[in-house]
XYZ file of C-alpha atoms in Angstrom:
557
model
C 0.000 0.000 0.000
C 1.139 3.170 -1.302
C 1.712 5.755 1.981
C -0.385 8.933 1.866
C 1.419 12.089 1.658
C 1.775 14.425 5.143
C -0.435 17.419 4.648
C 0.827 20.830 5.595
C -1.760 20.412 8.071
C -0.658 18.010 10.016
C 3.121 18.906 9.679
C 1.675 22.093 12.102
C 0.131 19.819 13.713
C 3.162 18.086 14.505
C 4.782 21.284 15.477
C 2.643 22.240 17.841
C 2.809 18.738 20.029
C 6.245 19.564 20.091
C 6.419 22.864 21.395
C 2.934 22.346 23.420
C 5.818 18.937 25.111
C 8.872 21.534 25.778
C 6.339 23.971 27.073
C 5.047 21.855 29.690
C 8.859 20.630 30.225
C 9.909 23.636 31.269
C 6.592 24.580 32.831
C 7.430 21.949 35.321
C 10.819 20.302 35.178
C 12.690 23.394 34.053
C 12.231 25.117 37.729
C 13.121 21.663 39.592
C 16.262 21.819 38.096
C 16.941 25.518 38.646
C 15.922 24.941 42.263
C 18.494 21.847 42.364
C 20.780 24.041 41.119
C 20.145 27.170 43.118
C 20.640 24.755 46.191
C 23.455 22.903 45.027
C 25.563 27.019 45.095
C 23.900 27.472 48.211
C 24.749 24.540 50.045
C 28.068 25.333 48.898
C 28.311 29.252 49.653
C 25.945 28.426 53.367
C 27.805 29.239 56.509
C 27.540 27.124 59.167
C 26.964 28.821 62.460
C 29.301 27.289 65.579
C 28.888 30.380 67.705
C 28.949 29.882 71.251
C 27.163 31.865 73.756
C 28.351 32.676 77.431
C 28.051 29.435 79.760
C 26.641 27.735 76.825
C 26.635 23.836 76.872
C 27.688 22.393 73.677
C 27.522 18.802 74.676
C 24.094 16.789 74.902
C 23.211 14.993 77.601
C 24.215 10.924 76.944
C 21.584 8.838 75.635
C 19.799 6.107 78.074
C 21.043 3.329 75.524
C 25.130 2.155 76.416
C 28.323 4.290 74.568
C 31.230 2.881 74.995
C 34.065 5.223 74.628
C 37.499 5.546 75.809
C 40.660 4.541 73.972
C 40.738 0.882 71.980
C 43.820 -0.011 72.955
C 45.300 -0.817 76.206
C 49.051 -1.366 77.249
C 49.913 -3.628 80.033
C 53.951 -5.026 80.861
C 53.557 -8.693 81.365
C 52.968 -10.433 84.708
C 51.378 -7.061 86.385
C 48.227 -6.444 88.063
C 45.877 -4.728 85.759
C 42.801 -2.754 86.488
C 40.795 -1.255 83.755
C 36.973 -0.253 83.525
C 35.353 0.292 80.185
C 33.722 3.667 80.109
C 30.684 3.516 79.195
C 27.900 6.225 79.033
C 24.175 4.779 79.171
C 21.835 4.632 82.068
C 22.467 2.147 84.786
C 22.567 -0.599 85.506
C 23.898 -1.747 82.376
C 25.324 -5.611 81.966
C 28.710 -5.671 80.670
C 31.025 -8.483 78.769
C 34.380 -9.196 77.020
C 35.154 -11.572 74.719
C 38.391 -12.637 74.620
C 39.825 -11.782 77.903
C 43.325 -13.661 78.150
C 43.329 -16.472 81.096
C 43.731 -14.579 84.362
C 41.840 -11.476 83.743
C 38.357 -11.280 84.561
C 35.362 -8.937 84.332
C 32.974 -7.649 86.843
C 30.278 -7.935 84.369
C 27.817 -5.424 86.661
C 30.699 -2.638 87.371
C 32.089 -2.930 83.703
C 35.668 -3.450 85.630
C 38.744 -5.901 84.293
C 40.870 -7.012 86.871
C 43.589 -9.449 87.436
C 47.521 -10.416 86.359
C 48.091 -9.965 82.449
C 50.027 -13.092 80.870
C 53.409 -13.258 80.851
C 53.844 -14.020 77.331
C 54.341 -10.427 75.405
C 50.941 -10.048 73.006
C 47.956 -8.374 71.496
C 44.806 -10.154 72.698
C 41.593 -8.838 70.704
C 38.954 -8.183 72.672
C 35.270 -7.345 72.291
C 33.105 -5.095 75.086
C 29.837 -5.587 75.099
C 27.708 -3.359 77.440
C 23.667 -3.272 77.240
C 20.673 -2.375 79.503
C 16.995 -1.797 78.949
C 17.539 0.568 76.137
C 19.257 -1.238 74.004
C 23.078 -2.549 73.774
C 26.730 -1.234 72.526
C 29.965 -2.961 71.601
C 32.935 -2.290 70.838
C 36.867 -3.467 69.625
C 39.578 -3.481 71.893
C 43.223 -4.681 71.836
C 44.788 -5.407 74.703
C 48.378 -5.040 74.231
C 51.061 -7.133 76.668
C 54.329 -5.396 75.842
C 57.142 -3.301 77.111
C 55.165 -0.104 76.633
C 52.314 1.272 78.765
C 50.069 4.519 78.325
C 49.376 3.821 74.460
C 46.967 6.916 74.556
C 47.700 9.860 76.845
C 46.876 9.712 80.211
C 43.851 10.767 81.542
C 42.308 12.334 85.012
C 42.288 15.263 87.613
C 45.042 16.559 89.458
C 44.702 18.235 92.784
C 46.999 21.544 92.533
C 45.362 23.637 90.785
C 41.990 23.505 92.689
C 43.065 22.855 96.387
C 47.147 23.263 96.547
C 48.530 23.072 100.184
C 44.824 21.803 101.332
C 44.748 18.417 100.007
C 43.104 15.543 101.944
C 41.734 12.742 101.684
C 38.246 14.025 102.125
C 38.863 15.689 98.121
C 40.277 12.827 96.985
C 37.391 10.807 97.443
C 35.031 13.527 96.416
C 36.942 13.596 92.876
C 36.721 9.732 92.485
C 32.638 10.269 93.363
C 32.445 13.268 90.346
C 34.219 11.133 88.157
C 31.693 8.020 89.101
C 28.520 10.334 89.755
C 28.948 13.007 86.870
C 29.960 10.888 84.218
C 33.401 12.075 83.779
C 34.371 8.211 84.118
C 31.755 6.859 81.288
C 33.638 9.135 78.942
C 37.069 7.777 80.094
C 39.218 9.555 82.441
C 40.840 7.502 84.515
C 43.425 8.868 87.000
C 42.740 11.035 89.658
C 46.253 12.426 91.350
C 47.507 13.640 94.610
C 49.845 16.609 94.066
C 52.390 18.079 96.672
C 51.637 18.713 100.252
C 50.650 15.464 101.392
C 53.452 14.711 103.113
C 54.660 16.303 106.825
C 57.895 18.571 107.279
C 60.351 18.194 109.644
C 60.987 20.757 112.448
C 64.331 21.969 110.498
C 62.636 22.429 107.147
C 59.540 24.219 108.820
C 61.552 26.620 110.519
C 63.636 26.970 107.227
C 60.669 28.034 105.556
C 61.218 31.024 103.116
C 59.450 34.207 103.199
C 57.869 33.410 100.338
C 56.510 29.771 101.269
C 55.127 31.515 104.475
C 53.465 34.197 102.795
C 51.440 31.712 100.182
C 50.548 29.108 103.189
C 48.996 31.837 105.150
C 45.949 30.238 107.318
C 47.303 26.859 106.569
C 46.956 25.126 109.889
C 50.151 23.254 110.334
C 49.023 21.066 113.209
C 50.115 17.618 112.392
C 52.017 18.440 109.864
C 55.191 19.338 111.711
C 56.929 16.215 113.006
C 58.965 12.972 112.168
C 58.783 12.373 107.954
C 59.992 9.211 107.998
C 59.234 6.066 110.519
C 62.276 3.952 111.915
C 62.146 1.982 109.241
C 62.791 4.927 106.831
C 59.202 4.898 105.465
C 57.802 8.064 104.305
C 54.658 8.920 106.532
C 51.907 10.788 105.593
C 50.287 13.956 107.456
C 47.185 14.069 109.272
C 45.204 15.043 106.427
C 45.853 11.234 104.751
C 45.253 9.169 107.391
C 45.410 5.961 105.521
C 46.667 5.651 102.173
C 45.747 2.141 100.949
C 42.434 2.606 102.015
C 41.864 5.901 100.357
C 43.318 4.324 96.586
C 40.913 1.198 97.507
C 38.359 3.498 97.445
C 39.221 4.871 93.894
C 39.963 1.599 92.766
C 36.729 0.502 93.976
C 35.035 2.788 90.496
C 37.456 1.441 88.236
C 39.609 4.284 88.644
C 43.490 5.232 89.450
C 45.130 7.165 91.496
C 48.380 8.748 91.360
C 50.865 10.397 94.111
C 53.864 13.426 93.657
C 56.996 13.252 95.067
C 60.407 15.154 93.965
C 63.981 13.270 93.780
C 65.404 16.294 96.301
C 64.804 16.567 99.771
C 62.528 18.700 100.024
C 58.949 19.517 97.448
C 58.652 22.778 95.943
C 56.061 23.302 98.870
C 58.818 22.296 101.775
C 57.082 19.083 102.700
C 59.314 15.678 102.631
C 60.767 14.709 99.387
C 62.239 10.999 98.271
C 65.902 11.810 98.291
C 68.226 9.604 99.073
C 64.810 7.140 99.536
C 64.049 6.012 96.117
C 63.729 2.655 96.673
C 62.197 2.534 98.706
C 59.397 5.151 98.331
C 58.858 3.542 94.856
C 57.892 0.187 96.764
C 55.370 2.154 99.696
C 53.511 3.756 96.773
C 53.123 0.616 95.381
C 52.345 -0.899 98.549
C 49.575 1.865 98.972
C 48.228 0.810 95.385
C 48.721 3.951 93.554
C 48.921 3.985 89.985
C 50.778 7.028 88.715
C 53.865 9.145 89.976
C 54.280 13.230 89.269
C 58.115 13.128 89.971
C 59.095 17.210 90.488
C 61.805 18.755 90.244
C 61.804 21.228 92.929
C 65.152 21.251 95.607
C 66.432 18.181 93.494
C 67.838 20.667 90.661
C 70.786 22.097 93.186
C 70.749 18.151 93.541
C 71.428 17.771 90.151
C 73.814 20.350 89.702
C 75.914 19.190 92.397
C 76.307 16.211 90.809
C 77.024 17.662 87.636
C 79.788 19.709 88.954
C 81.041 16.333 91.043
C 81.260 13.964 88.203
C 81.932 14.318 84.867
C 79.931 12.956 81.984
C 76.858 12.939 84.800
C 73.470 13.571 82.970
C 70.217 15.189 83.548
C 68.624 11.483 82.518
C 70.980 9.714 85.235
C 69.158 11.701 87.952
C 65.929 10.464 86.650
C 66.576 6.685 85.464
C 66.639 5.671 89.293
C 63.142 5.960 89.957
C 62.149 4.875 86.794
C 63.816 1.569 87.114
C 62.533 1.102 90.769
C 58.605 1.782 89.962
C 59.054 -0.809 86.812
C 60.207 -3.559 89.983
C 56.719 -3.440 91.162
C 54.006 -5.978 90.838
C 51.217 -3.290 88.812
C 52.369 -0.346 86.475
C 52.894 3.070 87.673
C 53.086 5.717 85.150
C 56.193 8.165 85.212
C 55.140 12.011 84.753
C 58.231 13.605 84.345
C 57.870 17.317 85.611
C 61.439 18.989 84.957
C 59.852 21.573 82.932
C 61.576 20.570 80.009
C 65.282 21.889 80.688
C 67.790 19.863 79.155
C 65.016 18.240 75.887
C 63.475 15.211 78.191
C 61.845 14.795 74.699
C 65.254 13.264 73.628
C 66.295 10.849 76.390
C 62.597 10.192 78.438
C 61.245 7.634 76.607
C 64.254 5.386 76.862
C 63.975 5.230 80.589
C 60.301 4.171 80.448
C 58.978 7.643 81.004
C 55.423 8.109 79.881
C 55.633 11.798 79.858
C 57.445 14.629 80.550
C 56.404 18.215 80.624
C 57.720 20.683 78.198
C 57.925 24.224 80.235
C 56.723 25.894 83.413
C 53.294 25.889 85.258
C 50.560 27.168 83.691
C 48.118 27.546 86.281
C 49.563 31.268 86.724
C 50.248 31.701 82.809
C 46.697 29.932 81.889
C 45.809 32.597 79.049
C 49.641 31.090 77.351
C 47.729 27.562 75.945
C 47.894 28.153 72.875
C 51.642 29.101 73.091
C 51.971 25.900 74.772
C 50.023 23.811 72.596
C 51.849 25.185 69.358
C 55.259 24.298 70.866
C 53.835 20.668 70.739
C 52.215 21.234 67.328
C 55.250 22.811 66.028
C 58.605 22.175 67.033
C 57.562 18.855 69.688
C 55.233 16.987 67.022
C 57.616 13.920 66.439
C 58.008 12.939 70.113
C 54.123 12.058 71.094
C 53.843 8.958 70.084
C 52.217 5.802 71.856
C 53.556 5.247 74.811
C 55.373 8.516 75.046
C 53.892 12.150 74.959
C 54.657 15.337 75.401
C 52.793 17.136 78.348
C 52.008 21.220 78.386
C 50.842 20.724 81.780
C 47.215 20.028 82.941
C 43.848 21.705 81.749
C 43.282 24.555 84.417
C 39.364 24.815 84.008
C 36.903 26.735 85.955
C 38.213 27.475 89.427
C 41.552 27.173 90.738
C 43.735 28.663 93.527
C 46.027 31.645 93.229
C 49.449 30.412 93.785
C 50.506 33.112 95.191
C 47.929 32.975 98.361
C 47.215 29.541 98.349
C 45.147 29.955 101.982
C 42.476 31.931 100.119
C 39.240 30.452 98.427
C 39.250 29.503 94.799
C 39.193 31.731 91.990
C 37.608 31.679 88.365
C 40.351 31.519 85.475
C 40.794 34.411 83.788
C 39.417 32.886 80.304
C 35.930 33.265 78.766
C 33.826 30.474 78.183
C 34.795 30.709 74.087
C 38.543 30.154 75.275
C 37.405 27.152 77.276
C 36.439 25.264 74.269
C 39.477 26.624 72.388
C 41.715 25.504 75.450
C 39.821 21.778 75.852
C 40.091 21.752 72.331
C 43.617 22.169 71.757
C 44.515 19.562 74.391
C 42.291 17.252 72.780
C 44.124 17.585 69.288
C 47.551 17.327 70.092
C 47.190 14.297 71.863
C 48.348 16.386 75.228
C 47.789 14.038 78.568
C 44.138 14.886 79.129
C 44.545 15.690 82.872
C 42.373 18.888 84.051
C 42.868 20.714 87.158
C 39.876 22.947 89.230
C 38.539 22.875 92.663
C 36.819 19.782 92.515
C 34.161 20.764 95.284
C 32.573 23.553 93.366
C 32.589 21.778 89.745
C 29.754 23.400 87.613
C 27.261 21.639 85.314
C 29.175 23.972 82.709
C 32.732 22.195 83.525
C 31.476 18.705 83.309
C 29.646 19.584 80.110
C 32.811 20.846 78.690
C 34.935 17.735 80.058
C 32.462 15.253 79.538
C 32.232 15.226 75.348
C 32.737 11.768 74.409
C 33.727 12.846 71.315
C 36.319 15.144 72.247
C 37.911 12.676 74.405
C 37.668 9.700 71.605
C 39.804 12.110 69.606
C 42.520 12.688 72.300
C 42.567 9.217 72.821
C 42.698 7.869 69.225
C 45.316 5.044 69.184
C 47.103 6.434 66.147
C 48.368 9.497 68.430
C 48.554 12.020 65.588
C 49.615 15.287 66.345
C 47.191 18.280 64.486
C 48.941 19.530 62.165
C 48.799 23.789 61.693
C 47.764 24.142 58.160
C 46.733 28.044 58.972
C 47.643 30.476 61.060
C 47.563 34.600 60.828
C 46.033 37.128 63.556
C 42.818 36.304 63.546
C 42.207 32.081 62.074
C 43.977 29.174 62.621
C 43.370 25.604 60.843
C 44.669 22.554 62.404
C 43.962 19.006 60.933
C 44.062 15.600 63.099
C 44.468 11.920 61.775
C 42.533 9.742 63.050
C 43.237 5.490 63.006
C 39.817 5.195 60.669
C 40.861 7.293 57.725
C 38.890 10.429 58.939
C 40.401 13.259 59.814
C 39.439 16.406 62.553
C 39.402 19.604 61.918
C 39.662 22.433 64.136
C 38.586 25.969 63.221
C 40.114 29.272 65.603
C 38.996 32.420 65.932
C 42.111 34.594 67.442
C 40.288 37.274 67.460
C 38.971 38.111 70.735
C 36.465 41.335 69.995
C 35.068 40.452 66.369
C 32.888 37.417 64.831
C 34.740 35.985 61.822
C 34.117 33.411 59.288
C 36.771 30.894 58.490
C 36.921 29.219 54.812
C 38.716 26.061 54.767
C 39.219 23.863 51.385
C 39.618 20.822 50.303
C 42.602 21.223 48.636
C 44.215 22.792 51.802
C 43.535 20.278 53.321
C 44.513 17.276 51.102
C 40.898 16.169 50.826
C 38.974 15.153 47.783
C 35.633 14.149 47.252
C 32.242 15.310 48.881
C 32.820 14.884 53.164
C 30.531 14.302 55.360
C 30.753 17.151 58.181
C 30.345 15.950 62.240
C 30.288 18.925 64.825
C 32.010 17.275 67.466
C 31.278 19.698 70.469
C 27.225 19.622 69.834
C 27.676 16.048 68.477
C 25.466 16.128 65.476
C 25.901 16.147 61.333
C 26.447 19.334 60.408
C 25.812 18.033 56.222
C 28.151 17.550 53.578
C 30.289 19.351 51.491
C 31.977 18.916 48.536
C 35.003 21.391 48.319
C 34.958 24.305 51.432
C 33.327 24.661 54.169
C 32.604 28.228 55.984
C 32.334 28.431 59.531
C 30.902 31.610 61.825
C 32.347 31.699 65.084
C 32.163 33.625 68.177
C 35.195 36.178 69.485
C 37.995 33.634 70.531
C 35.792 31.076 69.391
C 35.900 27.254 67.895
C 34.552 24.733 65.764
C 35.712 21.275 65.917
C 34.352 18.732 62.811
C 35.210 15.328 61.787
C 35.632 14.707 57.983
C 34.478 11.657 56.312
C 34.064 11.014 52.984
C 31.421 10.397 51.289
């Protein structure tokens, strides 16, 4: 059959279907794709707003359902006693377990606590925590490691000088290790809680040798019981009245789980005046142990005209030969005691620490006085320190001296708020978080503020500091008003920390990609209010407060 010619007719006809069909096209899909696009630039151009207000609490409360956080890997020398309890956030009472405990280790599946003697054989021993209640259930890898090495992730806890000084007791001790079981600051993962000076007595000759100085900043310090005998006849150091029994005041600690740690100086004398371990190493080393503790701040103090005697006596005599003594008697004992170094860096400890199994050593001077210097401190580590953190061996800028603490000057006085606003608090927590610093704080532990433990108590924050690859942040920016630091993490994904140096003015901070050595769309985490903040594909833009921070993880997508 022959086909029948189009008519002119329907060739319009035609015509008109076609425009009538792009008509309607861009009628209705035209302006879906405009939108997709207009979003697509604004997504990319939208600042994300990490401002923080005065006393504001970033961190949300923890969910009723288990978190286990902390560090996943654990260092233990073989044959010691080992104590460990798996922090876990979640409402109570929560049922815990671990697979793959090594024979003579066992768990207190109700308290979440590992106890017992680690094998002798040198190891890694994989483990699994598993930790649920009536909200549901958490687990979690973790590698036990049996080695030479201990503190694989920096240490953790509170430290009594900066909050109580010469007026130390017991009775604060035991109200730390309740805050750190009660407010949750032991579900995230801190672990130690230390003893500083002045818990020792002073003999009549160094009391009445006391300087003008030392009297001046113990003024109201009642010295009753604190004047007498230092040692026993057996040599033993004994403690004053305000430590009545030692062993049952770290058994109380050690009843959450938790550690606690003692100061002592290799001189005769602390910086304080009160009873040092010269001349006593030995056998100090083996009464802490006896007492149970966990850690050692060894200070300087009246040992450095010690040191320099020695110096001057024998030639070749080193500033590590001072220190190897006590680090070779505290590895004779049956548990682990960590070795904080506190020589304020003279002579580069970073150099010749970790080879006397020294688990960190402190790089300059206190900061308690000089608080408003952490970021001077924190770049030392970031800059010219970076190679020496490392598992099992970190560099420490001193402790985190948050909300109230005790002028130096007059210790006898009440406690005073640092001099930093509540945007330098996050910067300052923040710092120590990304440079892998020892994540000890420091405050007056009986007037802690809901706004303290918020700013302590970010699981997230802490999982950082204690990420087993140990990474140092890098500074990829830094001018008068921004800086940009980046953090490896063990999973691939990286951290990355926004500052505002300005402290009058609101700024916004670009970061890129290609700054940063990332590629590909990454999905943004605000660590400090813990929740997604989107994705981006190659900047993102960040408003923050005077002296302000934003802390994100990067993953990609």
């Amino acid at each position: 059959m022959t086909e029948k010619p189009k008519s002119l007719v329907h060739d319009y006809y035609g015509l008109f279907k076609e425009i009538l069909g792009l008509r309607k096209f861009f009628r209705f899909v035209a302006p879906l794709i405009l939108l997709l696009v207009i979003s697509c630039i604004s997504q990319k151009n939208k600042i994300y707003d990490s401002r923080i207000q005065e006393k504001e609490i970033l961190t949300p409360a923890p969910q009723k359902s288990p978190r286990i956080n902390g560090a996943k890997v654990y260092g233990v020398r073989p044959g010691k006693k080992i104590l460990y309890r798996i922090p876990c956030q979640g409402e109570r009472p929560i049922k815990f377990k671990a697979e793959g405990l090594p024979a003579g280790i066992h768990l207190n599946e109700e308290k979440g606590i590992i106890e017992g003697i680690s094998p002798i054989e040198k190891g890694e021993y994989q483990i699994t925590f598993v930790s649920e209640n009536k909200y549901g259930k958490d687990s979690r890898q973790f590698k036990l490691v049996v080695g030479d090495k201990i503190a694989l992730t920096p240490p953790t806890g509170w430290n009594s000088w900066g909050g109580h000084m010469v007026h130390v007791t017991d009775e604060i001790i035991r109200k730390a290790a309740d805050v750190f079981e009660n407010r949750g600051l032991a579900d995230v993962g801190f672990q130690y809680i230390g003893i500083d000076d002045c818990w020792m007595k002073t003999s009549p000759e160094m009391y009445a040798s006391r300087s003008e100085n030392i009297i001046k900043k113990h003024a109201s310090f009642n010295y009753d019981g604190i004047v007498g005998d230092i040692r026993d006849e057996e040599g033993n150091i004994i403690p004053n009245k305000n430590f009545p029994d030692m062993k049952a005041l770290t058994d109380y600690v050690h009843s959450f789980g938790l550690k606690a740690g003692l100061y002592s100086t290799p001189g005769p004398a602390t910086c304080q005046n009160f009873a040092g371990s010269y001349e006593h190493e030995k056998q100090d080393a083996e009464q802490y142990a006896k007492w149970g503790f966990d850690l050692l701040k060894y200070d300087q103090c009246s040992g450095g005209k010690i040191l320099k005697k020695l110096k001057e006596e024998n030639t070749g005599f080193q500033d590590k030969d001072f220190w190897k003594p006590m680090a070779e008697y505290l590895l004779q004992q049956d548990h682990d005691i960590l070795y904080n170094l506190c020589q304020y860096g003279q002579e580069e400890p970073w150099l010749w620490a970790p080879d006397l199994n020294i688990q960190s050593w402190r790089i300059g001077g206190d900061l308690n006085h000089n608080v408003n210097t952490y970021f001077d401190q924190a770049f030392r580590i970031a800059k010219e320190l970076r190679e020496f953190s490392k598992p099992g061996q970190w560099n420490d800028p001193d402790f985190m001296y948050i909300h109230r603490i005790k002028d130096v000057k007059k210790m006898g006085e009440p406690s005073e708020e640092i001099p930093l606003n509540t945007n330098q608090r996050y910067q300052y927590v923040t710092l120590w978080s990304i440079i892998s610093a020892p994540f000890f704080f420091s405050s007056d532990i009986q007037e802690i503020d809901d706004f303290t433990i918020g700013l302590l108590s970010n699981a997230d924050v802490f999982n950082i500091n204690q990420d087993e690859l140990g990474h140092v942040a890098k500074i990829i920016r830094d001018n008068e008003n921004e800086t940009i630091m980046i953090k490896n993490l063990a999973n691939g994904t990286k951290v990355l920390a926004l500052f505002n140096r300005n402290a009058s003015e609101e700024i916004t901070i670009n970061a890129n990609w290609a700054e940063l050595d990332l590629q590909g769309r990454q999905k943004v985490f605000d660590v400090w209010r813990q929740k997604v903040a989107g994705s981006k594909r190659d900047e993102i833009s960040v408003k923050l407060s005077p002296n302000g921070v934003g802390l994100f993880i990067l993953s990609k997508q």
